[in-house]
Every structure is written in structure tokens, then in C-alpha cells.
Short mmCIF file of C-alpha atoms in Angstrom, two decimals:
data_model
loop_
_atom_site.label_atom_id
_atom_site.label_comp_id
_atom_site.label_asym_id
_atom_site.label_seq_id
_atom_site.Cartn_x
_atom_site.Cartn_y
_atom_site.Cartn_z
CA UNK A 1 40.64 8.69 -50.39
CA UNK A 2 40.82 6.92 -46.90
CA UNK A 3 39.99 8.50 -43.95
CA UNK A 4 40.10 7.27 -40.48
CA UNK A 5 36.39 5.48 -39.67
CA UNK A 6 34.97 5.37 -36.03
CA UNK A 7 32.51 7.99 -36.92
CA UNK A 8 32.00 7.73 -40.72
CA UNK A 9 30.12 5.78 -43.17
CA UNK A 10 29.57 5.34 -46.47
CA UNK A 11 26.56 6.00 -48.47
CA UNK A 12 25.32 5.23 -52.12
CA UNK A 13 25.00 8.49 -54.23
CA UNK A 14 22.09 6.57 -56.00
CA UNK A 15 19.65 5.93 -53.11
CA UNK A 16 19.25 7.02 -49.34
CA UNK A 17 18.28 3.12 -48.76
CA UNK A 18 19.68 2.08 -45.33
CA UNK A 19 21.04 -1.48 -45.82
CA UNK A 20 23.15 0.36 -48.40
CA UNK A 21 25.23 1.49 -45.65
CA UNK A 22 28.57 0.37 -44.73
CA UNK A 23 30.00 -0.02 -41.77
CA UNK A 24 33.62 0.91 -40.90
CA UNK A 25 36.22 -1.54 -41.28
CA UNK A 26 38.14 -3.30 -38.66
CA UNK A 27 41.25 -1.12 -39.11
CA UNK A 28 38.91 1.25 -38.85
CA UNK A 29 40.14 2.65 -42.16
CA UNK A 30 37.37 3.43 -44.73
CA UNK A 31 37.75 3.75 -48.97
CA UNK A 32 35.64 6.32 -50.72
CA UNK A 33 34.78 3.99 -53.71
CA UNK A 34 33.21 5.48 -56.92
CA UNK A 35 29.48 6.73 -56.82
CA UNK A 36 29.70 6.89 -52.90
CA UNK A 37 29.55 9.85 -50.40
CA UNK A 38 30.84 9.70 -46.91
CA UNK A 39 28.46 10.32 -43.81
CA UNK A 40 29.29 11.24 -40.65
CA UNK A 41 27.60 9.45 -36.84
CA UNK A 42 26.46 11.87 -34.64
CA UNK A 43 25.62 10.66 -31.19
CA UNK A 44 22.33 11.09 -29.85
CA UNK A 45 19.16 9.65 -30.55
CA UNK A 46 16.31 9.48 -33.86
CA UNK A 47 13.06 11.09 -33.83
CA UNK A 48 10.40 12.02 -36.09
CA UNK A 49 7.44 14.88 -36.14
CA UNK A 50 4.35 14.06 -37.56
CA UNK A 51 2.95 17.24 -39.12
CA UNK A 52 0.18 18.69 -41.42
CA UNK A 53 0.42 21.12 -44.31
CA UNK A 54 -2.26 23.50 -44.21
CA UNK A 55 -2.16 26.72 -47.41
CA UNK A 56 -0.07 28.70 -45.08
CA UNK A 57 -0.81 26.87 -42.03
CA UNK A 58 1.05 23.68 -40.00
CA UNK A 59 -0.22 21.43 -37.87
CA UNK A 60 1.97 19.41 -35.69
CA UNK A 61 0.43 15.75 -34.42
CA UNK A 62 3.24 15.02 -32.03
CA UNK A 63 6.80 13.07 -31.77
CA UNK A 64 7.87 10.09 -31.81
CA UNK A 65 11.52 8.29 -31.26
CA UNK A 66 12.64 5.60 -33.34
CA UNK A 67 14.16 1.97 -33.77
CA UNK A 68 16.98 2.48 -36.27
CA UNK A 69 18.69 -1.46 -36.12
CA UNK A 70 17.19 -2.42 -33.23
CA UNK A 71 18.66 -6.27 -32.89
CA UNK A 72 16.30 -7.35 -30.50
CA UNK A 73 13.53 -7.25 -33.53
CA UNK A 74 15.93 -8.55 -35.79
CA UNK A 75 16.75 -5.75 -37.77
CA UNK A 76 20.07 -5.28 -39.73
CA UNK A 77 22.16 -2.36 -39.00
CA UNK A 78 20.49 0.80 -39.46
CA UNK A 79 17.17 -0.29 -40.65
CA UNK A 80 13.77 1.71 -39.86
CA UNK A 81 12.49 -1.39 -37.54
CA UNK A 82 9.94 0.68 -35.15
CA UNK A 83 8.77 3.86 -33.40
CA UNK A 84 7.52 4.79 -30.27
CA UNK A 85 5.99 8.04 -29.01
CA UNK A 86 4.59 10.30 -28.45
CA UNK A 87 7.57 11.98 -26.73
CA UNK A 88 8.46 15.11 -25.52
CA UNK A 89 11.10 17.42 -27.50
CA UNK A 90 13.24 20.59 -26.59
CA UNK A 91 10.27 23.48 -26.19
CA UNK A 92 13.04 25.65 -28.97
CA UNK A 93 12.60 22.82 -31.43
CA UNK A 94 8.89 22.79 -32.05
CA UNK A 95 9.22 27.12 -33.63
CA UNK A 96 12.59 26.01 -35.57
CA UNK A 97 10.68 22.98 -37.10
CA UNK A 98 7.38 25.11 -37.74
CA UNK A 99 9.85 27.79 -39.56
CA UNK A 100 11.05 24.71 -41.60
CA UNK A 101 7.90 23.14 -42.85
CA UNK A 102 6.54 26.65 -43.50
CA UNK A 103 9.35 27.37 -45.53
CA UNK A 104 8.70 23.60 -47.25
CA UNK A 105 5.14 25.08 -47.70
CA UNK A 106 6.19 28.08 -48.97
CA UNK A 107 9.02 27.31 -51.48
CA UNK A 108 8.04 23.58 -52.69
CA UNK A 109 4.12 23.31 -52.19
CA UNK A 110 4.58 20.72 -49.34
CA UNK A 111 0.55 20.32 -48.58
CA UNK A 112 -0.99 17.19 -46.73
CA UNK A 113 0.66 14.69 -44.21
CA UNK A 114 4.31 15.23 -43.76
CA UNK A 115 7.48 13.83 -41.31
CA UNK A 116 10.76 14.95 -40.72
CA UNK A 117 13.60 12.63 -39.40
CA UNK A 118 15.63 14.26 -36.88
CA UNK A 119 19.06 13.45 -35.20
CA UNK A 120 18.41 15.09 -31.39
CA UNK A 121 21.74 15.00 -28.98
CA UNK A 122 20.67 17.14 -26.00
CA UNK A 123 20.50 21.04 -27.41
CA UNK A 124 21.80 20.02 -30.74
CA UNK A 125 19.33 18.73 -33.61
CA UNK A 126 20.45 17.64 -37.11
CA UNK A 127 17.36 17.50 -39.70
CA UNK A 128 18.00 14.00 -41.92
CA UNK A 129 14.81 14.39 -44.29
CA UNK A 130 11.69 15.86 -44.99
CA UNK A 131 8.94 13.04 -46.28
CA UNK A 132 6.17 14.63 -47.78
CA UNK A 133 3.48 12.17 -47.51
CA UNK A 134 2.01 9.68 -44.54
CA UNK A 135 4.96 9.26 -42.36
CA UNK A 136 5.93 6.01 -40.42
CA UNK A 137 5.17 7.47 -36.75
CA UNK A 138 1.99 8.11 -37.65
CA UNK A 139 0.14 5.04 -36.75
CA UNK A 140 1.68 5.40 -33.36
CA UNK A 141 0.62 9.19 -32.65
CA UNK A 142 -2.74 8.88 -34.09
CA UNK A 143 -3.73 5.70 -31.61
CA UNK A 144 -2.16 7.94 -28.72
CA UNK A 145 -4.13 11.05 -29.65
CA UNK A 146 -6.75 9.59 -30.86
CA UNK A 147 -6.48 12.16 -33.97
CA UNK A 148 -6.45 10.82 -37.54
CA UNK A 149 -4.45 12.70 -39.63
CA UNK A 150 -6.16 11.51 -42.89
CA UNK A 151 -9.29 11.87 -41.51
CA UNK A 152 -8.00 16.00 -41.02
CA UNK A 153 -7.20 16.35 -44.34
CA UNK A 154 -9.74 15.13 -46.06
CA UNK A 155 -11.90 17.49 -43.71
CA UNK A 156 -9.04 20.15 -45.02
CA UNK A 157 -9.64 19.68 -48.31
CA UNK A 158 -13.64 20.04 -47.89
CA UNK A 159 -13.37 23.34 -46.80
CA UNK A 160 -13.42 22.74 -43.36
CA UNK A 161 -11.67 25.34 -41.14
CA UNK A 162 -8.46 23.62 -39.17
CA UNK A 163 -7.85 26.86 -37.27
CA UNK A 164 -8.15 25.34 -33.95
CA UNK A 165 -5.42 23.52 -32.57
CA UNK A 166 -6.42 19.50 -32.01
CA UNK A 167 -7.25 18.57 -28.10
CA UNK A 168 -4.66 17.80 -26.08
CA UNK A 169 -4.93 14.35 -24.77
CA UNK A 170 -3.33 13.02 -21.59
CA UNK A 171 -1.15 9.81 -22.51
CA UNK A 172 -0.77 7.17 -19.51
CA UNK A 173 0.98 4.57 -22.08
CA UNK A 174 3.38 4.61 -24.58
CA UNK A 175 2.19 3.41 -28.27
CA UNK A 176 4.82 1.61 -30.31
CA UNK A 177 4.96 0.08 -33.71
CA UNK A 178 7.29 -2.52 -34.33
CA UNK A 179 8.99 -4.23 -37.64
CA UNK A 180 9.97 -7.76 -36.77
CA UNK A 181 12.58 -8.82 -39.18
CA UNK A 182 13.68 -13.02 -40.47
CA UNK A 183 16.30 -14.68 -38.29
CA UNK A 184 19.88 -15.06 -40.86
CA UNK A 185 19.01 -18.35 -40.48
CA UNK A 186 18.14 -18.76 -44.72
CA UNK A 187 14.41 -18.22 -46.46
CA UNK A 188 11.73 -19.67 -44.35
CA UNK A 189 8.75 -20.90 -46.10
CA UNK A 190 5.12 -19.11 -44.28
CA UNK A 191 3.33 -22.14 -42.32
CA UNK A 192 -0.72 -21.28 -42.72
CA UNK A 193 -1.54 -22.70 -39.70
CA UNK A 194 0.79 -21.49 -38.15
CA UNK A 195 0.64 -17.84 -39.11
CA UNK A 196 -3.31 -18.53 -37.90
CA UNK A 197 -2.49 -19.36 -34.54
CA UNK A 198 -0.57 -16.46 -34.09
CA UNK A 199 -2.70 -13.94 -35.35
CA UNK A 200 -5.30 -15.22 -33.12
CA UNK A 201 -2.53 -15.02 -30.24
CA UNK A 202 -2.08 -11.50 -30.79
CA UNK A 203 -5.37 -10.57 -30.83
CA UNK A 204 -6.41 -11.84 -27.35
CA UNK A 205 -3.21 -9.84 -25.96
CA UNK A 206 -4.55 -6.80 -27.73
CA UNK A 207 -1.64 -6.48 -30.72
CA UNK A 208 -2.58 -6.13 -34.04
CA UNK A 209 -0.41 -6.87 -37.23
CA UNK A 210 -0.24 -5.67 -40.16
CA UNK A 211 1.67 -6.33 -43.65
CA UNK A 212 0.88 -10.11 -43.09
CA UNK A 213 3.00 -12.09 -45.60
CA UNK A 214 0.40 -14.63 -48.20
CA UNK A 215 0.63 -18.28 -47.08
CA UNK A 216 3.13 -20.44 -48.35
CA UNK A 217 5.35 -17.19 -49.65
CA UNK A 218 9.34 -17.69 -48.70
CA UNK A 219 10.66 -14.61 -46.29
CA UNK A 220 14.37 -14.32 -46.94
CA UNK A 221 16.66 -13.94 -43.89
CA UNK A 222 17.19 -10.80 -42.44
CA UNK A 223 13.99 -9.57 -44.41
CA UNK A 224 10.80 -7.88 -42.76
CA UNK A 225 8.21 -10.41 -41.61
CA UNK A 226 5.36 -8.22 -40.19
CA UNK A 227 4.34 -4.71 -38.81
CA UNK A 228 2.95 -5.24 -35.12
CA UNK A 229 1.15 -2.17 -33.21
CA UNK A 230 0.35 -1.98 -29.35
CA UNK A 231 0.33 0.21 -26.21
CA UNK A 232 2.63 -0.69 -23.21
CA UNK A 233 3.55 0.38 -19.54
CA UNK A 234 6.51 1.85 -21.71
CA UNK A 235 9.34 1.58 -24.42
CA UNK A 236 11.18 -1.06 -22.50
CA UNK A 237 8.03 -3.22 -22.27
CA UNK A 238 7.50 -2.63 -25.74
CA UNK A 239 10.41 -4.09 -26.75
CA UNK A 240 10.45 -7.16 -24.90
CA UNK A 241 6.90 -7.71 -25.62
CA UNK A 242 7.63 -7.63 -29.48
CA UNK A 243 10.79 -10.18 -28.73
CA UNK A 244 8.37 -12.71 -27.45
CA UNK A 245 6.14 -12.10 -30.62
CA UNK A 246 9.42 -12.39 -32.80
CA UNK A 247 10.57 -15.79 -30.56
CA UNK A 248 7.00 -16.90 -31.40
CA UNK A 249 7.30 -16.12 -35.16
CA UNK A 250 10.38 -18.69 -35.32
CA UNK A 251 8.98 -21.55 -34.00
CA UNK A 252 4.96 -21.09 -34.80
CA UNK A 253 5.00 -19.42 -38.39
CA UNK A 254 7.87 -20.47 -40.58
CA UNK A 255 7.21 -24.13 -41.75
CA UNK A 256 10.06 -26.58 -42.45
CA UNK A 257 11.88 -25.98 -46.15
#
């Protein structure tokens, strides 16, 4: 059927994929097509908890917020394209989530490194999925703890006792991971040299990258170039230090087609 859409999308029954989403239409009218589920927007923000499963026991690392679409990076509508963190949540969230993932632990097995994707607005909190493995925000809360959460399981799964909670760690600066996606601007061919320069770049301003695409490879528009990790003043410094990095990527790394 058709139902009115300023606060409804659709959504493949197939995957969960997020560039499978689709926006409303101008009218603001949507179609329920076959094989497709509608989803409504919430306002409010995304954010993640980093978490491990212990037997009986969980362990939580910390929280981060995240980039869902962020333009600025490039990122198409609703795309995972960062996090940021650690941040504080609602002091009634952290039991309700802990009743969750021992219920996950309980009823499924859930064991190891886990996330769950949250939807916060204020006092209201939607839960969007449960990922039992190494999450996303995880390379953002382990630099800011200092804490490796691989590093704690394996000890976990040696026999070690995990009893004691990890040591809190004051936080001056906020860590932030960043996915800088392709201009829409057609496939751009990797320039070796160029990609060189830049990595060296980045590494006397104290960023490092990861997921580094091989020399000479195409990168098709609107497609993820590279993963980039670094601490800043805060989120909004973040952000416009990863633009300059993505401003850099157009004119230093892509070589002429």
C-alpha cells in the first residue's frame, strides 16, 4: 500500500544493508513494493556499546556515537561512515543494556566481543541490533581507554579471572574513526605516488589509516576509500580535520583516468 512518507522508509526483506534504503519520495508518498518492509525515523541520535561476554558475566568497554551519512566524509545516505566516543549515556541505560546482553548470553551463547546499535532521543532508547563479534567503535574506545578488548579475551579464554572491573581512565580528547568515501564524480584510478605522499602526511599529523586501497585499483564513486583514526580537541574538530584529509584525497591520490 502507500502510506504518507516524512518519517518512513523502506527496507529490503533480504539484507539490513544501508544503501538499500530508500528515501521518501517528493510527494512524500511511499509504495510498499514486493520483498520490502517499511521502517520508521525516530529522531534522536546513533550510538553503540562496546561490550564483552564473559560465561555469565558482561563487561562493558564504553560508548561511542556514530556517523550514519555524514556528507562532509562523503558518505551516501545512511551509511556507517565513522564513530566517535567515548560518550556518556543515560545512568538507567547501562542496567537495561546489561539485562539485554545477559539475556543474549543466556538464551543464544553470545560469548566474546559484542556491540549493540542504539537509537537514543533523550529518555527514550530504541535497540537496532546486536553484533556478536568485534564491533566498529571499538578501535575508538580501546585507544581512549587504553584497554584492548582482544587482548581481554584471549586472557578470558586462558583462564584468567576478569572479575575486576577495567580502570577507569580520565579522557581529555575525543577519539574518532572516520570512513572517507569517493566523490560521485565516476571511478578514480589510485595514483602510487600519490597515495605515498599522503600516508606520509598523515603520519607527521599523528593520523593513521587503515584499509589502504592496492595501487593502481579503480575506487568507484560514492565508494569507501580509507578508514582514518585520530584524537581531537573534540567531535567538531574531528570532522573538519577528516574533510581536509578527504579534500586532500581528491587532488593528491586519485590519478587521471
Amino acid at each position: 500500500g502507500i502510506i504518507p512518507g516524512r518519517r518512513w522508509r523502506d527496507r529490503q526483506r533480504v539484507t539490513g544493508a544501508s544503501d538499500l534504503v530508500r528515501p521518501p519520495a517528493p510527494d512524500c508518498q511511499l509504495e510498499l513494493r514486493a520483498g520490502q518492509y517499511w521502517q520508521r525515523r525516530v529522531s534522536g541520535y546513533d550510538a553503540s556499546v562496546v561490550g564483552l561476554a564473559c560465561k555469565h558475566q558482561v563487561q562493558w568497554l564504553g560508548a561511542t556515537r556514530q556517523w550514519s551519512g555524514n556528507r562532509r566524509l562523503g558518505a551516501p545516505p545512511f551509511l556507517y561512515s565513522g564513530s566517535f566516543g567515548p560518550i556518556a549515556l543515560p545512568d538507567d541505560l547501562w542496567p537495561r543494556l546489561t539485562r539485554l546482553a545477559e539475556h543474549a548470553i543466556s538464551e543464544a551463547g553470545l560469548q566474546g566481543p559484542f556491540g549493540i546499535d542504539l537509537r537514543i532521543d533523550g529518555p527514550r532508547c530504541w535497540i537496532l541490533e546486536l553484533n556478536p563479534r568485534y564491533p566498529a567503535g571499538a578501535e575508538v574506545l580501546e585507544r581512549a581507554s587504553g584497554v584492548s578488548l582482544c587482548q581481554r579475551w584471549q586472557q578470558h579464554m586462558a583462564g584468567v579471572d576478569l572479575a575486576s572491573p577495567w580502570p577507569p581512565r580520565q579522557v581529555s580528547r575525543t577519539w574518532a574513526k572516520a570512513i572517507l568515501y569517493a566523490s560521485a564524480r565516476g571511478p578514480r584510478r589510485v595514483s602510487a605516488g600519490g597515495m605515498k605522499r599522503l600516508i606520509s602526511h598523515l603520519r607527521k599529523i599523528v593520523i593513521e589509516v587503515a584499509d589502504v586501497p592496492p595501487t593502481g585499483s579503480l575506487v568507484p564513486q560514492r565508494s569507501p576509500i580509507f578508514t582514518l583514526l585520530a584524537s581531537f580537541p573534540s567531535p567538531r574538530a574531528a570532522v573538519v580535520g577528516f574533510m581536509r584529509v578527504r579534500n586532500l584525497c581528491e587532488t593528491l591520490v586519485f590519478a587521471p583516468i
